[in-house]
Amino acid sequence: MTLMDHQHLQLKVMMPTRVVLDTLAGQVNVEAKGGSRGFLPRHIDFVAALATGIISYVGENQQPGFVAVDGGVLVKKGTQLLVSTPDAVHAEALDELEKFILEKARQHQENERISRGVLARLEVALVRRLMELGGR
């Protein structure tokens, strides 16, 4: 390993279908189920269940970055910090993440509304069918 390898973490955020982020970072902060955790390259190895939240990091160019994650698992081994999550989005600014999260929440509410309508129609059809069978 070179000296630079010891000064940075290799931060990799992965979803089942793609790699969201693969970068060098000097510092990484996450929201774990047990509370916030900060990681530096020389910290001990660690495994944690992540809460839904935001991973913030300071890149090798000293620029901040952010990744919104929908829970997941974090593994820090040596200078690698690997995150596996079902859903994530990367942004260089928090306001970009806010827009994405608000749109996701709107989509989720719309999907719930549609699902409730479908379920109500299924219930009505079931009751009608039971009434038809009971009348025979």
Short mmCIF file of C-alpha atoms in Angstrom, two decimals:
data_model
loop_
_atom_site.label_atom_id
_atom_site.label_comp_id
_atom_site.label_asym_id
_atom_site.label_seq_id
_atom_site.Cartn_x
_atom_site.Cartn_y
_atom_site.Cartn_z
CA MET A 1 0.00 0.00 0.00
CA THR A 2 1.16 3.52 -0.66
CA LEU A 3 1.09 6.32 1.87
CA MET A 4 -2.01 7.74 0.13
CA ASP A 5 -3.86 4.45 0.73
CA HIS A 6 -3.51 5.01 4.49
CA GLN A 7 -4.87 8.55 4.29
CA HIS A 8 -8.13 7.71 2.54
CA LEU A 9 -10.97 5.24 2.72
CA GLN A 10 -12.19 3.56 -0.43
CA LEU A 11 -15.93 4.31 -0.05
CA LYS A 12 -18.16 2.11 -2.18
CA VAL A 13 -21.97 2.30 -2.00
CA MET A 14 -23.74 -0.51 -3.83
CA MET A 15 -27.32 -1.37 -4.69
CA PRO A 16 -28.36 -4.79 -6.01
CA THR A 17 -28.40 -3.43 -9.57
CA ARG A 18 -25.54 -0.95 -9.65
CA VAL A 19 -22.68 0.82 -7.88
CA VAL A 20 -23.90 4.24 -6.73
CA LEU A 21 -20.55 5.60 -5.56
CA ASP A 22 -16.92 4.46 -5.65
CA THR A 23 -14.55 7.15 -4.41
CA LEU A 24 -11.74 7.98 -2.02
CA ALA A 25 -12.75 9.76 1.18
CA GLY A 26 -10.81 11.16 4.09
CA GLN A 27 -13.73 10.89 6.48
CA VAL A 28 -17.15 9.22 6.35
CA ASN A 29 -20.15 9.70 8.67
CA VAL A 30 -23.14 7.34 8.70
CA GLU A 31 -26.42 6.84 10.53
CA ALA A 32 -26.26 3.34 11.99
CA LYS A 33 -29.10 1.66 13.87
CA GLY A 34 -27.19 2.32 17.11
CA GLY A 35 -26.51 5.99 16.34
CA SER A 36 -24.16 8.11 14.27
CA ARG A 37 -20.72 6.78 13.49
CA GLY A 38 -17.68 8.46 12.00
CA PHE A 39 -14.91 6.62 10.16
CA LEU A 40 -11.34 7.55 9.38
CA PRO A 41 -8.88 5.39 7.41
CA ARG A 42 -7.05 4.03 10.45
CA HIS A 43 -10.12 3.19 12.55
CA ILE A 44 -10.69 -0.43 13.54
CA ASP A 45 -12.66 -2.77 11.32
CA PHE A 46 -16.41 -2.53 11.90
CA VAL A 47 -19.76 -3.89 10.75
CA ALA A 48 -23.07 -2.06 11.26
CA ALA A 49 -26.70 -2.15 10.21
CA LEU A 50 -27.54 1.22 8.69
CA ALA A 51 -30.65 3.25 9.35
CA THR A 52 -32.42 5.07 6.55
CA GLY A 53 -30.49 8.31 6.37
CA ILE A 54 -27.62 10.19 4.82
CA ILE A 55 -23.99 9.17 4.51
CA SER A 56 -21.76 12.22 4.38
CA TYR A 57 -18.12 12.16 3.37
CA VAL A 58 -15.20 14.42 2.65
CA GLY A 59 -13.62 13.50 -0.66
CA GLU A 60 -9.92 13.41 -1.40
CA ASN A 61 -10.27 16.92 -2.88
CA GLN A 62 -11.76 18.11 0.47
CA GLN A 63 -15.19 18.53 -1.17
CA PRO A 64 -18.20 17.16 0.73
CA GLY A 65 -20.49 14.55 -0.74
CA PHE A 66 -23.72 12.89 0.34
CA VAL A 67 -25.52 9.62 -0.29
CA ALA A 68 -29.09 9.01 0.88
CA VAL A 69 -29.57 5.32 1.72
CA ASP A 70 -32.62 3.25 2.55
CA GLY A 71 -31.00 1.24 5.34
CA GLY A 72 -28.47 -1.45 4.55
CA VAL A 73 -25.22 -2.86 5.87
CA LEU A 74 -21.83 -1.21 6.28
CA VAL A 75 -18.54 -3.12 6.45
CA LYS A 76 -15.26 -1.34 7.19
CA LYS A 77 -12.20 -3.50 6.62
CA GLY A 78 -8.81 -1.90 6.45
CA THR A 79 -9.12 1.13 4.21
CA GLN A 80 -12.29 -0.13 2.50
CA LEU A 81 -15.72 1.03 3.59
CA LEU A 82 -18.41 -0.93 1.75
CA VAL A 83 -22.12 -0.14 1.96
CA SER A 84 -24.83 -2.40 0.58
CA THR A 85 -28.32 -0.89 0.44
CA PRO A 86 -31.59 -1.57 -1.40
CA ASP A 87 -31.87 2.03 -2.61
CA ALA A 88 -29.52 5.02 -2.72
CA VAL A 89 -28.86 8.29 -4.46
CA HIS A 90 -25.63 10.31 -4.57
CA ALA A 91 -25.41 14.10 -4.59
CA GLU A 92 -22.79 16.74 -4.03
CA ALA A 93 -25.20 19.01 -2.15
CA LEU A 94 -27.89 18.39 0.45
CA ASP A 95 -30.52 20.38 -1.45
CA GLU A 96 -30.18 17.93 -4.37
CA LEU A 97 -30.89 15.06 -1.98
CA GLU A 98 -33.86 16.92 -0.51
CA LYS A 99 -35.46 17.23 -3.96
CA PHE A 100 -34.92 13.55 -4.66
CA ILE A 101 -36.29 12.45 -1.28
CA LEU A 102 -39.39 14.65 -1.63
CA GLU A 103 -40.07 13.20 -5.10
CA LYS A 104 -39.63 9.65 -3.76
CA ALA A 105 -42.08 10.40 -0.92
CA ARG A 106 -44.61 11.79 -3.42
CA GLN A 107 -44.26 8.68 -5.59
CA HIS A 108 -44.66 6.46 -2.53
CA GLN A 109 -47.85 8.26 -1.49
CA GLU A 110 -49.24 7.96 -5.03
CA ASN A 111 -48.45 4.24 -5.12
CA GLU A 112 -50.18 3.77 -1.76
CA ARG A 113 -53.26 5.64 -3.02
CA ILE A 114 -53.44 3.44 -6.12
CA SER A 115 -52.95 0.29 -4.03
CA ARG A 116 -55.75 1.27 -1.64
CA GLY A 117 -58.09 1.80 -4.61
CA VAL A 118 -57.25 -1.60 -6.11
CA LEU A 119 -57.70 -3.27 -2.73
CA ALA A 120 -61.11 -1.61 -2.22
CA ARG A 121 -62.29 -2.82 -5.65
CA LEU A 122 -61.10 -6.35 -4.88
CA GLU A 123 -62.97 -6.33 -1.56
CA VAL A 124 -66.18 -5.17 -3.24
CA ALA A 125 -65.84 -7.86 -5.93
CA LEU A 126 -65.25 -10.52 -3.28
CA VAL A 127 -68.31 -9.47 -1.26
CA ARG A 128 -70.48 -9.46 -4.41
CA ARG A 129 -69.24 -12.92 -5.39
CA LEU A 130 -69.89 -14.28 -1.90
CA MET A 131 -73.40 -12.79 -1.94
CA GLU A 132 -74.06 -14.40 -5.35
CA LEU A 133 -72.87 -17.78 -4.05
CA GLY A 134 -74.93 -17.43 -0.86
CA GLY A 135 -78.11 -16.68 -2.83
CA ARG A 136 -78.01 -19.98 -4.73
#
